[in-house]
PDB file of C-alpha atoms in Angstrom:
ATOM      1  CA  PHE A   1       9.338  -1.994  11.322  1.00 92.00           C
ATOM      2  CA  THR A   2       6.436  -1.619   8.918  1.00 93.00           C
ATOM      3  CA  ILE A   3       5.603   1.884  10.306  1.00 94.00           C
ATOM      4  CA  ASP A   4       9.295   2.872   9.859  1.00 96.00           C
ATOM      5  CA  LEU A   5       9.150   1.707   6.091  1.00 97.00           C
ATOM      6  CA  LEU A   6       6.039   3.699   5.591  1.00 97.00           C
ATOM      7  CA  ASN A   7       7.690   6.767   7.008  1.00 97.00           C
ATOM      8  CA  LYS A   8      10.649   6.301   4.835  1.00 98.00           C
ATOM      9  CA  TYR A   9       8.777   5.403   1.535  1.00 98.00           C
ATOM     10  CA  PHE A  10       5.203   6.648   1.880  1.00 97.00           C
ATOM     11  CA  SER A  11       5.248   9.991   3.861  1.00 96.00           C
ATOM     12  CA  ASP A  12       4.643  12.069   0.840  1.00 96.00           C
ATOM     13  CA  LEU A  13       2.231   9.491  -0.782  1.00 96.00           C
ATOM     14  CA  ALA A  14      -0.166   8.418   1.772  1.00 96.00           C
ATOM     15  CA  VAL A  15      -1.566   8.819   5.401  1.00 96.00           C
ATOM     16  CA  TRP A  16      -2.221   6.032   7.989  1.00 96.00           C
ATOM     17  CA  ASP A  17      -3.041   5.486  11.540  1.00 91.00           C
ATOM     18  CA  ILE A  18      -0.706   3.347  13.663  1.00 91.00           C
ATOM     19  CA  PRO A  19      -2.823   0.104  14.571  1.00 86.00           C
ATOM     20  CA  LYS A  20      -3.168  -0.791  18.226  1.00 87.00           C
ATOM     21  CA  GLY A  21      -3.120  -4.500  17.208  1.00 85.00           C
ATOM     22  CA  GLY A  22      -3.759  -6.928  14.342  1.00 85.00           C
ATOM     23  CA  PHE A  23      -1.673  -7.628  11.225  1.00 88.00           C
ATOM     24  CA  TYR A  24      -2.541  -4.869   8.771  1.00 91.00           C
ATOM     25  CA  ILE A  25      -2.446  -1.190   8.192  1.00 93.00           C
ATOM     26  CA  TRP A  26      -4.870   0.872   6.103  1.00 92.00           C
ATOM     27  CA  LEU A  27      -3.178   3.429   3.759  1.00 94.00           C
ATOM     28  CA  GLN A  28      -5.031   6.313   2.428  1.00 94.00           C
ATOM     29  CA  ILE A  29      -3.395   7.417  -0.940  1.00 94.00           C
ATOM     30  CA  LYS A  30      -3.128  11.154  -1.107  1.00 93.00           C
ATOM     31  CA  SER A  31      -3.349  11.423  -4.971  1.00 92.00           C
ATOM     32  CA  ASP A  32      -6.166  10.637  -7.211  1.00 90.00           C
ATOM     33  CA  ILE A  33      -4.727   7.367  -8.801  1.00 92.00           C
ATOM     34  CA  SER A  34      -6.638   4.245  -9.695  1.00 89.00           C
ATOM     35  CA  THR A  35      -6.114   1.676  -7.088  1.00 90.00           C
ATOM     36  CA  ARG A  36      -7.539  -0.777  -9.550  1.00 88.00           C
ATOM     37  CA  LYS A  37      -4.593   0.111 -11.959  1.00 93.00           C
ATOM     38  CA  LEU A  38      -2.125  -0.022  -9.029  1.00 94.00           C
ATOM     39  CA  PHE A  39      -3.345  -3.483  -8.111  1.00 92.00           C
ATOM     40  CA  GLU A  40      -2.922  -4.751 -11.679  1.00 94.00           C
ATOM     41  CA  VAL A  41       0.619  -3.212 -12.069  1.00 96.00           C
ATOM     42  CA  ALA A  42       1.664  -4.450  -8.697  1.00 95.00           C
ATOM     43  CA  LEU A  43       0.340  -7.948  -9.255  1.00 94.00           C
ATOM     44  CA  GLN A  44       2.498  -8.039 -12.336  1.00 96.00           C
ATOM     45  CA  GLU A  45       5.490  -7.561 -10.092  1.00 92.00           C
ATOM     46  CA  GLY A  46       4.422 -10.246  -7.625  1.00 91.00           C
ATOM     47  CA  ILE A  47       2.918  -7.730  -4.976  1.00 92.00           C
ATOM     48  CA  LEU A  48      -0.520  -8.613  -3.988  1.00 89.00           C
ATOM     49  CA  LEU A  49      -2.673  -5.738  -2.675  1.00 89.00           C
ATOM     50  CA  ASN A  50      -6.090  -5.419  -1.014  1.00 90.00           C
ATOM     51  CA  PRO A  51      -7.501  -2.142  -2.455  1.00 89.00           C
ATOM     52  CA  GLY A  52     -10.232  -0.580  -0.427  1.00 88.00           C
ATOM     53  CA  SER A  53     -12.846  -1.395  -3.187  1.00 88.00           C
ATOM     54  CA  VAL A  54     -12.656  -5.047  -2.210  1.00 89.00           C
ATOM     55  CA  TYR A  55     -14.321  -3.925   1.082  1.00 89.00           C
ATOM     56  CA  ASP A  56     -16.337  -0.953  -0.107  1.00 89.00           C
ATOM     57  CA  LYS A  57     -16.908  -0.622  -3.877  1.00 89.00           C
ATOM     58  CA  ASN A  58     -16.822   3.121  -3.678  1.00 87.00           C
ATOM     59  CA  ASP A  59     -13.452   3.285  -1.874  1.00 87.00           C
ATOM     60  CA  GLN A  60     -10.814   4.157  -4.411  1.00 85.00           C
ATOM     61  CA  GLN A  61      -8.166   5.703  -2.043  1.00 90.00           C
ATOM     62  CA  HIS A  62      -7.321   3.152   0.433  1.00 91.00           C
ATOM     63  CA  LEU A  63      -4.942   0.003   0.525  1.00 93.00           C
ATOM     64  CA  ARG A  64      -4.913  -2.718   3.183  1.00 91.00           C
ATOM     65  CA  LEU A  65      -1.333  -3.677   3.775  1.00 90.00           C
ATOM     66  CA  SER A  66      -0.716  -6.980   5.675  1.00 88.00           C
ATOM     67  CA  TYR A  67       2.626  -7.177   7.379  1.00 85.00           C
ATOM     68  CA  ALA A  68       2.292 -10.592   9.116  1.00 85.00           C
ATOM     69  CA  TYR A  69       3.431 -12.955   6.374  1.00 85.00           C
ATOM     70  CA  ALA A  70       6.248 -11.477   4.468  1.00 87.00           C
ATOM     71  CA  SER A  71       9.853 -11.565   5.676  1.00 92.00           C
ATOM     72  CA  LEU A  72      11.310  -8.249   6.739  1.00 94.00           C
ATOM     73  CA  ALA A  73      13.514  -8.123   3.642  1.00 95.00           C
ATOM     74  CA  ASP A  74      10.502  -8.901   1.313  1.00 93.00           C
ATOM     75  CA  LEU A  75       8.368  -6.486   3.179  1.00 94.00           C
ATOM     76  CA  GLU A  76      10.835  -3.650   2.485  1.00 96.00           C
ATOM     77  CA  LYS A  77      11.461  -4.646  -1.040  1.00 95.00           C
ATOM     78  CA  GLY A  78       7.708  -4.784  -1.759  1.00 94.00           C
ATOM     79  CA  LEU A  79       6.795  -1.492   0.038  1.00 96.00           C
ATOM     80  CA  LYS A  80       9.674   0.324  -1.743  1.00 97.00           C
ATOM     81  CA  ARG A  81       8.510  -0.912  -5.144  1.00 97.00           C
ATOM     82  CA  LEU A  82       4.950  -0.180  -4.270  1.00 96.00           C
ATOM     83  CA  ALA A  83       5.843   3.520  -3.575  1.00 97.00           C
ATOM     84  CA  GLU A  84       7.636   3.674  -6.908  1.00 97.00           C
ATOM     85  CA  LEU A  85       4.581   2.343  -8.670  1.00 97.00           C
ATOM     86  CA  ILE A  86       2.415   4.847  -7.094  1.00 96.00           C
ATOM     87  CA  LYS A  87       4.795   7.750  -8.092  1.00 96.00           C
ATOM     88  CA  GLU A  88       4.816   6.238 -11.664  1.00 96.00           C
ATOM     89  CA  LEU A  89       1.023   6.321 -11.864  1.00 95.00           C
ATOM     90  CA  MET A  90       0.964   9.866 -10.582  1.00 93.00           C
ATOM     91  CA  ASN A  91       2.790  11.097 -13.607  1.00 85.00           C
TER      92      ASN A  91
END
């Protein structure tokens, strides 16, 4: 379900590998936006992100998306809005 949503909303914004297990997916944002700024604006809308800089202080291109806890409806709503926020920061 999550991979289908990523294909639908993020195909022009990010790249990712399909995980073999686990409960998260790493996205690599294609554009040079601030993942810190993305974190801040997403949080204001109730979307909690794990930017790559949490795990590596020099990583400004990755997001770790967890898909284990949200309902399917909330997951789609959140990923759709996240894609919109990325597009807004690109402009």
